[in-house]
């Protein structure tokens, strides 16, 4: 059966197929054309062949070993039977049916390596960003370099790890490096040439800039990295991008105030990069709780009328729902059981702080741990109407260093431990914000994989032993 | 500053330099080296570890080494390293890559039980020879190539030579033949030269076999086999489209023994034009080397 599908593909391929913006809008079907599968960030496939009945008999067909897998955080794209996996400064085009390498692109002259989270595809091109901030466009059939254009200076401590994101005729890129002082941004580049069309910074550069009053003396190095791609609402023409922690992570002495726009969700106009609204989950963060987790876009009924909302499971331990047109805060519920830094979220969306939970020189025990209550994985399944989030019940000791912060020295202003911990897959009903079911994973709580759900009613996750785990999307039953 | 001690001195220094204070940097460089070298090993057996000897990459040392090579080594290994009575030194796809130090040892001690004799060259002479071999085997971009870069650019893009009607560089040019954007960083100069003057050699190794595939359903595909083995086949056809095939579905696979590239460039281009073309190709890398190129020309 798989082969007949492949043949169907062969025939369509001979029409010199190109990935169009409209295809990404419709994605995913048999293809997976953007990091989270769709612009809505669902990580959901409508393929139905794998069901709750037959998933138990899945066997591995092939394994392709990507070199240097320590930095492998890629979500491969799939187009017409070819899988595009990335690692730092490299792309591997793999025959999806056989696991054989078709071409590889490895930029050996890049002086830095980072993790890399994936590629983007449009027309006949596959795009990646290199660790030293070049947008690189390759011919998708051969891997030949078409252009490589610099969009940020690595000398300013900015690196790039997020998968580039295609919307219409633009490639949206982010910035990494927020744990050692940098100025985060999101940039819209021309997909045709790589030229910059707009750039929106996430933190101010100097005194007098907008929001600079929410910062102190280390202004300009505030962080707010944008190391995860975002989601997109084509009707509102808005990009949804999350931002990372303020710097120095654990010692906030130099940055009194809310530190806008760190630990936030930004809604940016695709054409201009203009910030239509922002919502800060963790004002004045002191626990390295980046807001990097999917802004999942769904339309649901809320208090009697349909609302376009964005769902967000945050590292700080709460699960949020906002109006995605206006940024209006609608609701927050507890994502995990053990949250000790805030007693809840008030009506304006601000956390109600519990005194004395900042890092101290001796170390302060706080839940959740520095890894956060969740990370960037959280898919939605329209069949069940549930969101599936990997959560972590873990606490840690947060300590503060009194050393003066020096930007670009990989100095987070302290440190944090991660002790014990239990990973739990939780299904959340967006209508109520409550849990539908939960499945505690086996192992020591160190895994931090993503999840994918299918129209066949299966949720996939990985466990500590490196196994693929399949759960029933309705009940959480282990399959 | 040139540092030239005895071989033992260097060995000692080599060990000292791997003392804890530098461990992190070295481990990082080692890892980086391995990662960077992997794709290159597949092509021509690049060194896993670069020597810090000052002869490596030094044009004078390389030139002195070239003389030694022509007199003492070329007889068995071929004037361009392509082998003869002795092994091919350039296309070493099946070889375990040797470090500069290991090559030094082989040159000095020979290969016992084989025809490779020990030598009594001085340390300096031996390093000159290693520097030449390094340049011969290493990516063309790492070494100064004789010839004029700008003149070579004109040759490449000229209609007379016609290179760019089939080959592309940074998205410009034709797409029916191998992309050359990174040719300088992925092939030794000798291999580039060979590919220009004798294009039908080593097609399998280069992923450049012209094939005609007849499928059991009657479809016929003309193109270049990127990969093939007993089970599957990936072909880029003449339209530039990629076909992923199972050999089970293939009725007939015809592999052309010769490249579609004209085989007469040795006659078509003058020796000077060829040198210039090679100088241009040698500097084609993913990250442009223009600055360095213009420096060298001055």
PDB file of C-alpha atoms in Angstrom, chain B residues 70-274:
ATOM      1  CA  UNK B  70      58.239  14.460  -7.570  1.00  0.00           C
ATOM      2  CA  UNK B  71      61.662  12.875  -7.064  1.00  0.00           C
ATOM      3  CA  UNK B  72      60.974  10.207  -4.497  1.00  0.00           C
ATOM      4  CA  UNK B  73      57.271   9.373  -4.393  1.00  0.00           C
ATOM      5  CA  UNK B  74      55.701  10.098  -7.774  1.00  0.00           C
ATOM      6  CA  UNK B  75      57.236   6.983  -9.304  1.00  0.00           C
ATOM      7  CA  UNK B  76      54.917   4.739  -7.299  1.00  0.00           C
ATOM      8  CA  UNK B  77      52.070   7.032  -6.194  1.00  0.00           C
ATOM      9  CA  UNK B  78      51.713   8.925  -9.476  1.00  0.00           C
ATOM     10  CA  UNK B  79      52.735  12.506 -10.213  1.00  0.00           C
ATOM     11  CA  UNK B  80      49.346  13.799  -8.948  1.00  0.00           C
ATOM     12  CA  UNK B  81      48.900  11.211  -6.194  1.00  0.00           C
ATOM     13  CA  UNK B  82      46.515   9.138  -8.243  1.00  0.00           C
ATOM     14  CA  UNK B  83      48.455   5.923  -7.654  1.00  0.00           C
ATOM     15  CA  UNK B  84      50.317   3.404  -9.762  1.00  0.00           C
ATOM     16  CA  UNK B  85      52.469   0.733  -8.257  1.00  0.00           C
ATOM     17  CA  UNK B  86      51.615   2.339  -4.906  1.00  0.00           C
ATOM     18  CA  UNK B  87      48.148   3.304  -3.689  1.00  0.00           C
ATOM     19  CA  UNK B  88      46.164   6.344  -4.802  1.00  0.00           C
ATOM     20  CA  UNK B  89      46.751   8.999  -2.144  1.00  0.00           C
ATOM     21  CA  UNK B  90      43.969  11.354  -3.127  1.00  0.00           C
ATOM     22  CA  UNK B  91      40.824   9.271  -3.649  1.00  0.00           C
ATOM     23  CA  UNK B  92      41.043   7.303  -0.460  1.00  0.00           C
ATOM     24  CA  UNK B  93      37.414   6.465   0.011  1.00  0.00           C
ATOM     25  CA  UNK B  94      38.053   3.147   1.690  1.00  0.00           C
ATOM     26  CA  UNK B  95      41.006   4.242   3.706  1.00  0.00           C
ATOM     27  CA  UNK B  96      41.160   4.983   7.323  1.00  0.00           C
ATOM     28  CA  UNK B  97      42.195   8.626   7.279  1.00  0.00           C
ATOM     29  CA  UNK B  98      45.635   9.337   8.658  1.00  0.00           C
ATOM     30  CA  UNK B  99      46.668  12.247  10.815  1.00  0.00           C
ATOM     31  CA  UNK B 100      49.660  14.349   9.755  1.00  0.00           C
ATOM     32  CA  UNK B 101      51.699  12.669  12.496  1.00  0.00           C
ATOM     33  CA  UNK B 102      50.754   9.236  11.181  1.00  0.00           C
ATOM     34  CA  UNK B 103      51.794  10.234   7.667  1.00  0.00           C
ATOM     35  CA  UNK B 104      55.056  11.533   9.091  1.00  0.00           C
ATOM     36  CA  UNK B 105      55.644   8.120  10.678  1.00  0.00           C
ATOM     37  CA  UNK B 106      54.816   6.234   7.502  1.00  0.00           C
ATOM     38  CA  UNK B 107      57.195   8.392   5.474  1.00  0.00           C
ATOM     39  CA  UNK B 108      59.923   7.955   8.056  1.00  0.00           C
ATOM     40  CA  UNK B 109      59.543   4.279   8.825  1.00  0.00           C
ATOM     41  CA  UNK B 110      57.942   2.953   5.663  1.00  0.00           C
ATOM     42  CA  UNK B 111      55.418   0.137   5.682  1.00  0.00           C
ATOM     43  CA  UNK B 112      57.158  -3.061   6.819  1.00  0.00           C
ATOM     44  CA  UNK B 113      56.309  -6.008   4.635  1.00  0.00           C
ATOM     45  CA  UNK B 114      55.167  -3.793   1.775  1.00  0.00           C
ATOM     46  CA  UNK B 115      57.099  -2.008  -0.945  1.00  0.00           C
ATOM     47  CA  UNK B 116      57.067   1.310   0.886  1.00  0.00           C
ATOM     48  CA  UNK B 117      60.634   1.812   2.149  1.00  0.00           C
ATOM     49  CA  UNK B 118      61.779   3.846   5.165  1.00  0.00           C
ATOM     50  CA  UNK B 119      63.467   7.183   4.414  1.00  0.00           C
ATOM     51  CA  UNK B 120      66.351   9.058   5.943  1.00  0.00           C
ATOM     52  CA  UNK B 121      64.976  12.555   5.352  1.00  0.00           C
ATOM     53  CA  UNK B 122      65.510  15.171   8.037  1.00  0.00           C
ATOM     54  CA  UNK B 123      62.582  16.191  10.253  1.00  0.00           C
ATOM     55  CA  UNK B 124      62.183  19.381   8.301  1.00  0.00           C
ATOM     56  CA  UNK B 125      62.213  17.638   4.941  1.00  0.00           C
ATOM     57  CA  UNK B 126      59.761  15.037   6.155  1.00  0.00           C
ATOM     58  CA  UNK B 127      57.388  17.734   7.404  1.00  0.00           C
ATOM     59  CA  UNK B 128      57.691  19.511   4.060  1.00  0.00           C
ATOM     60  CA  UNK B 129      56.619  16.313   2.390  1.00  0.00           C
ATOM     61  CA  UNK B 130      53.743  15.862   4.842  1.00  0.00           C
ATOM     62  CA  UNK B 131      52.715  19.475   4.174  1.00  0.00           C
ATOM     63  CA  UNK B 132      52.630  18.740   0.448  1.00  0.00           C
ATOM     64  CA  UNK B 133      50.589  15.574   0.958  1.00  0.00           C
ATOM     65  CA  UNK B 134      48.246  17.445   3.250  1.00  0.00           C
ATOM     66  CA  UNK B 135      47.729  20.039   0.541  1.00  0.00           C
ATOM     67  CA  UNK B 136      47.342  17.346  -2.108  1.00  0.00           C
ATOM     68  CA  UNK B 137      44.755  15.388  -0.136  1.00  0.00           C
ATOM     69  CA  UNK B 138      43.003  18.200   1.727  1.00  0.00           C
ATOM     70  CA  UNK B 139      40.239  20.404   0.345  1.00  0.00           C
ATOM     71  CA  UNK B 140      41.442  22.651  -2.453  1.00  0.00           C
ATOM     72  CA  UNK B 141      40.257  25.784  -0.624  1.00  0.00           C
ATOM     73  CA  UNK B 142      42.729  25.227   2.186  1.00  0.00           C
ATOM     74  CA  UNK B 143      45.713  25.684  -0.045  1.00  0.00           C
ATOM     75  CA  UNK B 144      46.822  28.351  -2.452  1.00  0.00           C
ATOM     76  CA  UNK B 145      46.045  27.183  -5.965  1.00  0.00           C
ATOM     77  CA  UNK B 146      48.198  28.312  -8.867  1.00  0.00           C
ATOM     78  CA  UNK B 147      46.300  30.324 -11.439  1.00  0.00           C
ATOM     79  CA  UNK B 148      44.335  33.542 -11.601  1.00  0.00           C
ATOM     80  CA  UNK B 149      40.991  33.566  -9.780  1.00  0.00           C
ATOM     81  CA  UNK B 150      39.402  36.376 -11.810  1.00  0.00           C
ATOM     82  CA  UNK B 151      40.512  34.924 -15.142  1.00  0.00           C
ATOM     83  CA  UNK B 152      39.171  31.572 -13.982  1.00  0.00           C
ATOM     84  CA  UNK B 153      35.824  33.138 -13.152  1.00  0.00           C
ATOM     85  CA  UNK B 154      35.604  34.379 -16.739  1.00  0.00           C
ATOM     86  CA  UNK B 155      36.412  30.907 -18.074  1.00  0.00           C
ATOM     87  CA  UNK B 156      33.731  29.286 -15.894  1.00  0.00           C
ATOM     88  CA  UNK B 157      30.957  31.674 -16.937  1.00  0.00           C
ATOM     89  CA  UNK B 158      32.013  31.945 -20.617  1.00  0.00           C
ATOM     90  CA  UNK B 159      29.926  30.403 -23.362  1.00  0.00           C
ATOM     91  CA  UNK B 160      33.098  28.983 -24.935  1.00  0.00           C
ATOM     92  CA  UNK B 161      33.899  26.769 -21.946  1.00  0.00           C
ATOM     93  CA  UNK B 162      30.211  26.304 -21.195  1.00  0.00           C
ATOM     94  CA  UNK B 163      30.711  25.104 -17.597  1.00  0.00           C
ATOM     95  CA  UNK B 164      27.849  27.207 -16.278  1.00  0.00           C
ATOM     96  CA  UNK B 165      25.314  25.937 -18.770  1.00  0.00           C
ATOM     97  CA  UNK B 166      25.218  22.700 -16.743  1.00  0.00           C
ATOM     98  CA  UNK B 167      26.826  23.501 -13.375  1.00  0.00           C
ATOM     99  CA  UNK B 168      25.530  25.942 -10.791  1.00  0.00           C
ATOM    100  CA  UNK B 169      27.262  28.066  -8.169  1.00  0.00           C
ATOM    101  CA  UNK B 170      25.116  29.765  -5.525  1.00  0.00           C
ATOM    102  CA  UNK B 171      21.938  29.195  -7.467  1.00  0.00           C
ATOM    103  CA  UNK B 172      23.290  30.653 -10.747  1.00  0.00           C
ATOM    104  CA  UNK B 173      23.986  28.537 -13.804  1.00  0.00           C
ATOM    105  CA  UNK B 174      22.593  25.240 -15.051  1.00  0.00           C
ATOM    106  CA  UNK B 175      21.104  22.516 -12.923  1.00  0.00           C
ATOM    107  CA  UNK B 176      21.702  19.345 -14.879  1.00  0.00           C
ATOM    108  CA  UNK B 177      25.169  18.708 -13.450  1.00  0.00           C
ATOM    109  CA  UNK B 178      26.725  18.739 -10.004  1.00  0.00           C
ATOM    110  CA  UNK B 179      26.376  21.966  -8.023  1.00  0.00           C
ATOM    111  CA  UNK B 180      29.853  23.449  -7.480  1.00  0.00           C
ATOM    112  CA  UNK B 181      29.119  25.950  -4.722  1.00  0.00           C
ATOM    113  CA  UNK B 182      31.243  24.032  -2.229  1.00  0.00           C
ATOM    114  CA  UNK B 183      33.584  22.185  -4.576  1.00  0.00           C
ATOM    115  CA  UNK B 184      36.682  23.887  -3.163  1.00  0.00           C
ATOM    116  CA  UNK B 185      35.903  22.781   0.363  1.00  0.00           C
ATOM    117  CA  UNK B 186      34.832  19.262  -0.492  1.00  0.00           C
ATOM    118  CA  UNK B 187      37.424  18.056  -3.010  1.00  0.00           C
ATOM    119  CA  UNK B 188      41.195  18.136  -3.256  1.00  0.00           C
ATOM    120  CA  UNK B 189      42.568  20.125  -6.152  1.00  0.00           C
ATOM    121  CA  UNK B 190      43.780  16.953  -7.870  1.00  0.00           C
ATOM    122  CA  UNK B 191      40.253  15.545  -7.815  1.00  0.00           C
ATOM    123  CA  UNK B 192      38.787  18.750  -9.250  1.00  0.00           C
ATOM    124  CA  UNK B 193      41.405  18.715 -11.985  1.00  0.00           C
ATOM    125  CA  UNK B 194      40.643  15.100 -12.755  1.00  0.00           C
ATOM    126  CA  UNK B 195      36.895  15.799 -12.837  1.00  0.00           C
ATOM    127  CA  UNK B 196      37.488  18.542 -15.414  1.00  0.00           C
ATOM    128  CA  UNK B 197      39.865  16.704 -17.714  1.00  0.00           C
ATOM    129  CA  UNK B 198      38.601  13.146 -17.186  1.00  0.00           C
ATOM    130  CA  UNK B 199      34.956  13.515 -16.144  1.00  0.00           C
ATOM    131  CA  UNK B 200      33.988   9.892 -16.627  1.00  0.00           C
ATOM    132  CA  UNK B 201      36.199   8.650 -13.826  1.00  0.00           C
ATOM    133  CA  UNK B 202      34.784   7.668 -10.434  1.00  0.00           C
ATOM    134  CA  UNK B 203      31.180   8.540 -11.267  1.00  0.00           C
ATOM    135  CA  UNK B 204      29.761   6.198  -8.663  1.00  0.00           C
ATOM    136  CA  UNK B 205      31.829   7.796  -5.933  1.00  0.00           C
ATOM    137  CA  UNK B 206      30.669  11.238  -6.919  1.00  0.00           C
ATOM    138  CA  UNK B 207      26.971  10.330  -7.128  1.00  0.00           C
ATOM    139  CA  UNK B 208      26.995  11.344 -10.777  1.00  0.00           C
ATOM    140  CA  UNK B 209      26.045   8.264 -12.768  1.00  0.00           C
ATOM    141  CA  UNK B 210      23.798   8.946 -15.733  1.00  0.00           C
ATOM    142  CA  UNK B 211      21.017   6.361 -15.695  1.00  0.00           C
ATOM    143  CA  UNK B 212      17.993   5.297 -17.683  1.00  0.00           C
ATOM    144  CA  UNK B 213      15.415   3.591 -15.483  1.00  0.00           C
ATOM    145  CA  UNK B 214      12.626   1.563 -17.012  1.00  0.00           C
ATOM    146  CA  UNK B 215       9.922   0.794 -14.456  1.00  0.00           C
ATOM    147  CA  UNK B 216       7.703  -2.259 -14.503  1.00  0.00           C
ATOM    148  CA  UNK B 217       4.713   0.030 -15.098  1.00  0.00           C
ATOM    149  CA  UNK B 218       6.323   1.232 -18.329  1.00  0.00           C
ATOM    150  CA  UNK B 219       7.492   4.628 -17.111  1.00  0.00           C
ATOM    151  CA  UNK B 220      10.997   5.628 -18.216  1.00  0.00           C
ATOM    152  CA  UNK B 221      13.143   8.031 -16.226  1.00  0.00           C
ATOM    153  CA  UNK B 222      16.312   9.651 -17.534  1.00  0.00           C
ATOM    154  CA  UNK B 223      18.567  11.260 -15.019  1.00  0.00           C
ATOM    155  CA  UNK B 224      21.420  11.086 -12.566  1.00  0.00           C
ATOM    156  CA  UNK B 225      21.514   8.483  -9.780  1.00  0.00           C
ATOM    157  CA  UNK B 226      22.163  10.253  -6.526  1.00  0.00           C
ATOM    158  CA  UNK B 227      22.269   6.951  -4.702  1.00  0.00           C
ATOM    159  CA  UNK B 228      21.738   3.390  -5.658  1.00  0.00           C
ATOM    160  CA  UNK B 229      22.035   0.007  -4.023  1.00  0.00           C
ATOM    161  CA  UNK B 230      20.390  -3.382  -4.440  1.00  0.00           C
ATOM    162  CA  UNK B 231      17.150  -2.236  -2.838  1.00  0.00           C
ATOM    163  CA  UNK B 232      16.480   1.354  -3.702  1.00  0.00           C
ATOM    164  CA  UNK B 233      17.399   4.095  -6.112  1.00  0.00           C
ATOM    165  CA  UNK B 234      17.103   7.864  -6.013  1.00  0.00           C
ATOM    166  CA  UNK B 235      17.206   9.637  -9.350  1.00  0.00           C
ATOM    167  CA  UNK B 236      17.115  13.336 -10.252  1.00  0.00           C
ATOM    168  CA  UNK B 237      15.622  13.449 -13.733  1.00  0.00           C
ATOM    169  CA  UNK B 238      16.462  15.859 -16.531  1.00  0.00           C
ATOM    170  CA  UNK B 239      13.737  18.256 -15.290  1.00  0.00           C
ATOM    171  CA  UNK B 240      15.428  18.397 -11.925  1.00  0.00           C
ATOM    172  CA  UNK B 241      12.729  16.296 -10.226  1.00  0.00           C
ATOM    173  CA  UNK B 242      13.619  13.675  -7.676  1.00  0.00           C
ATOM    174  CA  UNK B 243      12.314  10.112  -7.965  1.00  0.00           C
ATOM    175  CA  UNK B 244      12.398   7.701  -5.044  1.00  0.00           C
ATOM    176  CA  UNK B 245      12.369   4.159  -6.345  1.00  0.00           C
ATOM    177  CA  UNK B 246      12.406   0.608  -5.079  1.00  0.00           C
ATOM    178  CA  UNK B 247      14.512  -1.745  -7.174  1.00  0.00           C
ATOM    179  CA  UNK B 248      11.528  -4.136  -6.946  1.00  0.00           C
ATOM    180  CA  UNK B 249       9.667  -1.762  -9.253  1.00  0.00           C
ATOM    181  CA  UNK B 250      12.527  -1.375 -11.706  1.00  0.00           C
ATOM    182  CA  UNK B 251      12.368  -3.509 -14.842  1.00  0.00           C
ATOM    183  CA  UNK B 252      15.657  -2.306 -16.270  1.00  0.00           C
ATOM    184  CA  UNK B 253      18.412  -0.032 -15.045  1.00  0.00           C
ATOM    185  CA  UNK B 254      21.000   1.175 -17.542  1.00  0.00           C
ATOM    186  CA  UNK B 255      24.029   2.914 -16.127  1.00  0.00           C
ATOM    187  CA  UNK B 256      26.084   4.938 -18.530  1.00  0.00           C
ATOM    188  CA  UNK B 257      29.788   4.315 -18.219  1.00  0.00           C
ATOM    189  CA  UNK B 258      30.577   7.826 -19.230  1.00  0.00           C
ATOM    190  CA  UNK B 259      29.636  11.251 -17.981  1.00  0.00           C
ATOM    191  CA  UNK B 260      27.461  13.509 -20.137  1.00  0.00           C
ATOM    192  CA  UNK B 261      30.181  16.113 -19.563  1.00  0.00           C
ATOM    193  CA  UNK B 262      32.458  16.641 -22.586  1.00  0.00           C
ATOM    194  CA  UNK B 263      35.739  14.773 -22.136  1.00  0.00           C
ATOM    195  CA  UNK B 264      37.889  17.145 -24.160  1.00  0.00           C
ATOM    196  CA  UNK B 265      38.537  19.994 -21.750  1.00  0.00           C
ATOM    197  CA  UNK B 266      42.232  19.132 -21.644  1.00  0.00           C
ATOM    198  CA  UNK B 267      42.315  20.064 -25.348  1.00  0.00           C
ATOM    199  CA  UNK B 268      39.598  22.713 -25.344  1.00  0.00           C
ATOM    200  CA  UNK B 269      41.280  24.823 -22.659  1.00  0.00           C
ATOM    201  CA  UNK B 270      44.892  25.945 -22.695  1.00  0.00           C
ATOM    202  CA  UNK B 271      46.989  24.867 -19.706  1.00  0.00           C
ATOM    203  CA  UNK B 272      46.803  28.459 -18.445  1.00  0.00           C
ATOM    204  CA  UNK B 273      43.028  28.603 -18.800  1.00  0.00           C
ATOM    205  CA  UNK B 274      42.743  25.292 -16.982  1.00  0.00           C
TER     206      UNK B 274
END
